[in-house]
Amino acid sequence: MSAFSNFHPILLLVYVTVVVVTMFSSFHPIIVALALIGSILYFFMLHGIRTASKDVVYYFFVFLLIAAAYPSYVHNGFTPLFFLNDHAVTLEAVTKGLVLAGAVVATCFWTKNYFEIFTTNKVLAVLTRVSANLGILVSMLWRFIPIFKTKWHEKQMAQRGIGYYKVNSRVEKFRRAFALWRQTLVQTAEFVFVKPDVMKARGYGMTKARTQYRVMRFTKRDGMLTIGLVLFLLYYIGYFSQHRTHYYPEISQQTLGAGHYVIIGLLMLLPFIYEAKESVKWRYLQSKI
């Protein structure tokens, strides 16, 4: 379980939003790099090196694809590096392509991290304050893809065991795989969309007088994170013109000092630092037993 996920659910959403907005509003190469590093390090903390490495390798190729495609189609810029099909590939386009690729991959990793720590019980805790029916519906939709992947894997393993795919024709093999995929999709959708009706039949959300025990409360730790995010937003807005990077017609000069990068780096690396601190603390307490 992630230690960072123990913060209040709304704060987790605000934190990820602040990180992504900071990255895209500035489009600063170093800020994007810090966001990318922070997201990958936290992803490793959540999933372990062996499991996370597969995703990192996949998104590395996504990064290369975006970084190579952007300067191939966008030829703006003041500094040509070479010519491709009679079009100049400029330093500015290459640089912005690298930054854009980093921002896209960082957003993917932050989204994966967020969905990992923002579980269905957190969805219920937040949305049931508005509507009990809305909370159960969104929580079921939230679980749709994980449930589908689990059922798909189970059915594939079972069908392989009885020789379902042992046919010579590739067309027939594809037809059987598609039939199995369609069956899994229908079963998953039925489970997800029927569940709210089942809960309603049991009396869930039928009266506003129903009370709930809320495990997730706003604590002192949440207050400290809130103050930190507010202070960062005030700082970022105050120095926004220096954070913002322009690439055309030429790359704007970077005037930020090292202290600015330290502040932004702490924001981007906060989940990893907090997770590492709690892990060290836990191992220390175990050693004392």
Coordinates of C-alpha atoms in Angstrom, one line a residue:
M1 CA 0.0 0.0 0.0
S2 CA 1.3 3.5 -0.8
A3 CA 1.9 5.8 2.1
F4 CA 1.2 8.9 0.0
S5 CA -2.3 7.5 -0.7
N6 CA -3.2 8.1 2.9
F7 CA -3.6 11.8 2.2
H8 CA -7.2 13.1 1.8
P9 CA -8.6 12.0 -1.7
I10 CA -9.4 15.6 -2.7
L11 CA -5.8 16.7 -1.9
L12 CA -4.5 13.9 -4.1
L13 CA -6.5 15.2 -7.0
V14 CA -5.4 18.7 -6.3
Y15 CA -1.8 17.7 -6.1
V16 CA -1.8 15.8 -9.4
T17 CA -3.7 18.7 -11.1
V18 CA -1.1 21.2 -9.8
V19 CA 1.7 19.1 -11.1
V20 CA 0.2 18.7 -14.6
V21 CA -0.9 22.3 -14.9
T22 CA 2.5 23.6 -13.8
M23 CA 4.2 21.4 -16.4
F24 CA 2.0 22.3 -19.4
S25 CA 1.6 26.0 -18.5
S26 CA 5.4 26.6 -18.3
F27 CA 6.5 24.0 -20.9
H28 CA 10.0 24.6 -19.4
P29 CA 12.4 21.8 -20.3
I30 CA 13.8 21.4 -16.8
I31 CA 10.3 21.5 -15.2
V32 CA 9.0 18.9 -17.6
A33 CA 12.1 16.8 -16.9
L34 CA 11.6 17.0 -13.2
A35 CA 7.9 16.1 -13.6
L36 CA 8.9 13.1 -15.7
I37 CA 11.5 11.9 -13.3
G38 CA 9.2 12.3 -10.3
S39 CA 6.4 10.4 -12.0
I40 CA 8.7 7.5 -13.0
L41 CA 10.4 7.2 -9.6
Y42 CA 7.0 7.1 -7.8
F43 CA 5.8 4.6 -10.4
F44 CA 8.8 2.4 -9.4
M45 CA 7.9 2.8 -5.7
L46 CA 4.3 1.7 -6.4
H47 CA 5.0 -1.3 -8.6
G48 CA 8.6 -2.4 -8.0
I49 CA 11.5 -2.4 -10.5
R50 CA 10.6 -5.5 -12.4
T51 CA 7.0 -4.8 -13.0
A52 CA 7.5 -1.1 -13.7
S53 CA 10.4 -1.6 -16.1
K54 CA 8.0 -3.0 -18.7
D55 CA 5.9 0.2 -18.7
V56 CA 9.0 2.4 -18.7
V57 CA 10.4 0.6 -21.8
Y58 CA 7.1 0.9 -23.6
Y59 CA 6.7 4.7 -22.9
F60 CA 10.4 5.2 -23.8
F61 CA 9.4 4.2 -27.4
V62 CA 6.4 6.4 -27.2
F63 CA 8.7 9.2 -26.2
L64 CA 11.0 8.6 -29.1
L65 CA 8.1 8.4 -31.5
I66 CA 6.6 11.8 -30.4
A67 CA 10.1 13.4 -30.3
A68 CA 10.9 12.3 -33.8
A69 CA 7.5 13.0 -35.3
Y70 CA 7.1 16.6 -34.1
P71 CA 10.1 18.1 -35.9
S72 CA 9.2 16.1 -39.0
Y73 CA 5.9 18.0 -39.4
V74 CA 6.7 21.3 -37.7
H75 CA 9.4 23.3 -39.4
N76 CA 9.2 26.6 -37.5
G77 CA 12.3 28.0 -35.9
F78 CA 15.4 30.1 -36.5
T79 CA 18.2 27.6 -36.3
P80 CA 18.2 24.9 -39.1
L81 CA 20.1 21.7 -38.2
F82 CA 19.6 19.8 -41.5
F83 CA 17.1 19.4 -44.3
L84 CA 14.6 16.5 -44.7
N85 CA 12.6 16.3 -47.9
D86 CA 13.5 19.9 -48.7
H87 CA 12.2 21.1 -45.3
A88 CA 14.4 22.4 -42.5
V89 CA 14.6 20.5 -39.2
T90 CA 15.2 23.3 -36.7
L91 CA 16.8 23.2 -33.3
E92 CA 13.7 24.9 -31.9
A93 CA 11.3 22.2 -33.3
V94 CA 13.6 19.4 -32.1
T95 CA 13.7 20.9 -28.6
K96 CA 10.0 21.5 -28.4
G97 CA 9.4 17.9 -29.7
L98 CA 11.5 16.5 -26.9
V99 CA 9.7 18.7 -24.3
L100 CA 6.3 17.7 -25.7
A101 CA 7.2 14.0 -25.7
G102 CA 8.4 14.3 -22.1
A103 CA 5.2 16.1 -21.0
V104 CA 3.0 13.5 -22.6
V105 CA 4.8 10.6 -21.1
A106 CA 5.0 12.3 -17.7
T107 CA 1.2 12.9 -17.9
C108 CA 0.7 9.2 -18.6
F109 CA 2.7 8.2 -15.6
W110 CA 1.1 10.7 -13.3
T111 CA -2.3 9.4 -14.5
K112 CA -1.3 5.8 -13.8
N113 CA 0.0 6.7 -10.4
Y114 CA -3.2 8.6 -9.6
F115 CA -5.5 5.7 -10.6
E116 CA -3.3 3.4 -8.5
I117 CA -3.7 5.4 -5.3
F118 CA -7.2 6.9 -5.9
T119 CA -9.1 3.6 -5.2
T120 CA -12.9 3.1 -5.3
N121 CA -13.3 3.5 -1.6
K122 CA -11.9 7.0 -2.0
V123 CA -14.3 7.7 -4.9
L124 CA -17.2 6.7 -2.6
A125 CA -15.8 8.8 0.2
V126 CA -15.8 11.9 -2.0
L127 CA -18.9 11.5 -4.1
T128 CA -21.3 10.1 -1.6
R129 CA -21.3 13.5 0.1
V130 CA -23.0 14.7 -3.1
S131 CA -25.1 11.7 -4.1
A132 CA -24.9 8.1 -3.0
N133 CA -26.1 6.8 -6.3
L134 CA -23.6 8.9 -8.2
G135 CA -20.8 7.6 -5.9
I136 CA -21.6 3.9 -6.5
L137 CA -22.0 4.5 -10.3
V138 CA -18.7 6.3 -10.6
S139 CA -16.9 3.7 -8.5
M140 CA -18.2 0.9 -10.7
L141 CA -17.1 2.8 -13.9
W142 CA -13.7 3.4 -12.2
R143 CA -13.3 -0.4 -11.9
F144 CA -14.4 -1.3 -15.4
I145 CA -11.0 -1.6 -17.1
P146 CA -9.3 -3.4 -14.2
I147 CA -12.2 -5.9 -13.9
F148 CA -12.2 -6.4 -17.7
K149 CA -8.5 -7.1 -17.8
T150 CA -8.8 -9.6 -14.9
K151 CA -11.7 -11.5 -16.5
W152 CA -10.1 -11.4 -19.9
H153 CA -6.9 -12.9 -18.5
E154 CA -8.9 -15.6 -16.7
K155 CA -10.9 -16.6 -19.7
Q156 CA -7.9 -16.7 -22.0
M157 CA -6.0 -19.0 -19.6
A158 CA -9.0 -21.3 -19.3
Q159 CA -9.6 -21.4 -23.0
R160 CA -6.0 -22.1 -23.8
G161 CA -6.1 -25.0 -21.3
I162 CA -8.9 -26.7 -23.3
G163 CA -7.3 -26.0 -26.7
Y164 CA -9.7 -23.3 -27.8
Y165 CA -7.0 -21.6 -29.9
K166 CA -5.5 -24.8 -31.4
V167 CA -6.6 -24.2 -35.0
N168 CA -4.6 -23.9 -38.2
S169 CA -6.5 -20.9 -39.7
R170 CA -5.4 -17.5 -38.5
V171 CA -8.8 -16.1 -39.5
E172 CA -10.5 -18.7 -37.3
K173 CA -8.1 -18.0 -34.4
F174 CA -8.9 -14.3 -34.7
R175 CA -12.7 -15.0 -34.8
R176 CA -12.5 -17.1 -31.7
A177 CA -10.4 -14.5 -29.9
F178 CA -12.9 -11.7 -30.9
A179 CA -15.8 -13.8 -29.7
L180 CA -14.1 -14.4 -26.3
W181 CA -13.3 -10.6 -26.1
R182 CA -17.0 -9.7 -26.9
Q183 CA -18.3 -12.2 -24.3
T184 CA -15.9 -10.8 -21.6
L185 CA -16.9 -7.2 -22.5
V186 CA -20.6 -8.0 -22.1
Q187 CA -20.1 -9.8 -18.8
T188 CA -18.0 -7.0 -17.4
A189 CA -20.5 -4.3 -18.6
E190 CA -23.3 -6.3 -17.0
F191 CA -21.5 -6.5 -13.7
V192 CA -20.6 -2.8 -13.7
F193 CA -24.0 -1.4 -14.7
V194 CA -26.2 -3.8 -12.8
K195 CA -24.3 -3.3 -9.5
P196 CA -26.0 0.2 -8.8
D197 CA -29.4 -1.3 -9.3
V198 CA -28.5 -4.1 -6.9
M199 CA -27.3 -1.6 -4.3
K200 CA -30.4 0.4 -4.7
A201 CA -32.6 -2.7 -4.2
R202 CA -30.8 -3.1 -0.9
G203 CA -31.8 0.4 0.1
Y204 CA -28.5 2.1 -0.7
G205 CA -29.0 5.9 -1.1
M206 CA -32.8 5.7 -0.7
T207 CA -32.9 8.2 2.2
K208 CA -30.9 11.3 3.0
A209 CA -31.2 10.4 6.7
R210 CA -28.7 7.5 6.2
T211 CA -25.5 8.0 8.1
Q212 CA -22.0 7.0 7.2
Y213 CA -18.8 6.3 9.0
R214 CA -16.1 8.2 7.2
V215 CA -12.6 6.8 7.6
M216 CA -11.0 9.5 5.5
R217 CA -10.8 12.7 7.6
F218 CA -8.9 15.9 7.1
T219 CA -5.9 15.6 9.4
K220 CA -2.9 17.8 10.4
R221 CA -0.8 16.2 7.7
D222 CA -3.4 17.1 5.1
G223 CA -3.4 20.7 6.4
M224 CA 0.4 20.9 5.9
L225 CA 0.1 19.7 2.4
T226 CA -2.6 22.2 1.7
I227 CA -0.5 25.0 3.0
G228 CA 2.4 23.8 0.9
L229 CA 0.4 23.7 -2.3
V230 CA -1.1 27.2 -1.7
L231 CA 2.4 28.6 -1.1
F232 CA 3.7 27.0 -4.3
L233 CA 0.8 28.3 -6.3
L234 CA 1.4 31.8 -5.0
Y235 CA 5.1 31.5 -5.9
Y236 CA 4.4 30.0 -9.3
I237 CA 1.9 32.7 -10.3
G238 CA 4.4 35.4 -9.1
Y239 CA 7.2 34.1 -11.3
F240 CA 5.0 32.8 -14.1
S241 CA 6.7 35.0 -16.8
Q242 CA 10.1 33.5 -15.9
H243 CA 8.8 29.9 -15.9
R244 CA 7.1 30.2 -19.3
T245 CA 9.3 29.1 -22.1
H246 CA 8.8 30.1 -25.8
Y247 CA 10.4 28.1 -28.6
Y248 CA 9.6 30.2 -31.7
P249 CA 11.1 32.0 -33.5
E250 CA 14.0 31.0 -31.1
I251 CA 14.2 29.5 -27.7
S252 CA 13.8 32.1 -25.0
Q253 CA 16.6 32.6 -22.5
Q254 CA 16.3 30.8 -19.2
T255 CA 16.5 33.3 -16.3
L256 CA 15.5 31.0 -13.4
G257 CA 18.1 30.4 -10.6
A258 CA 18.9 27.1 -9.0
G259 CA 16.6 27.9 -6.0
H260 CA 13.6 27.9 -8.3
Y261 CA 14.4 24.4 -9.7
V262 CA 14.8 23.1 -6.1
I263 CA 11.3 24.4 -5.2
I264 CA 9.7 22.9 -8.3
G265 CA 11.8 19.7 -7.9
L266 CA 10.5 19.2 -4.3
L267 CA 6.9 19.5 -5.6
M268 CA 7.5 17.0 -8.4
L269 CA 9.4 14.5 -6.2
L270 CA 7.1 14.9 -3.2
P271 CA 5.4 11.5 -3.5
F272 CA 8.7 9.7 -4.1
I273 CA 10.4 11.4 -1.2
Y274 CA 7.4 10.8 1.2
E275 CA 7.2 7.2 0.1
A276 CA 10.9 6.7 0.6
K277 CA 10.8 8.3 4.0
E278 CA 8.0 6.1 5.2
S279 CA 9.7 3.0 3.8
V280 CA 12.9 3.8 5.7
K281 CA 10.9 4.5 8.8
W282 CA 9.0 1.2 8.5
R283 CA 12.2 -0.8 8.1
Y284 CA 13.8 1.0 11.0
L285 CA 10.8 0.1 13.3
Q286 CA 11.0 -3.5 12.1
S287 CA 14.7 -3.7 13.0
K288 CA 13.8 -2.6 16.5
I289 CA 11.4 -5.5 17.1

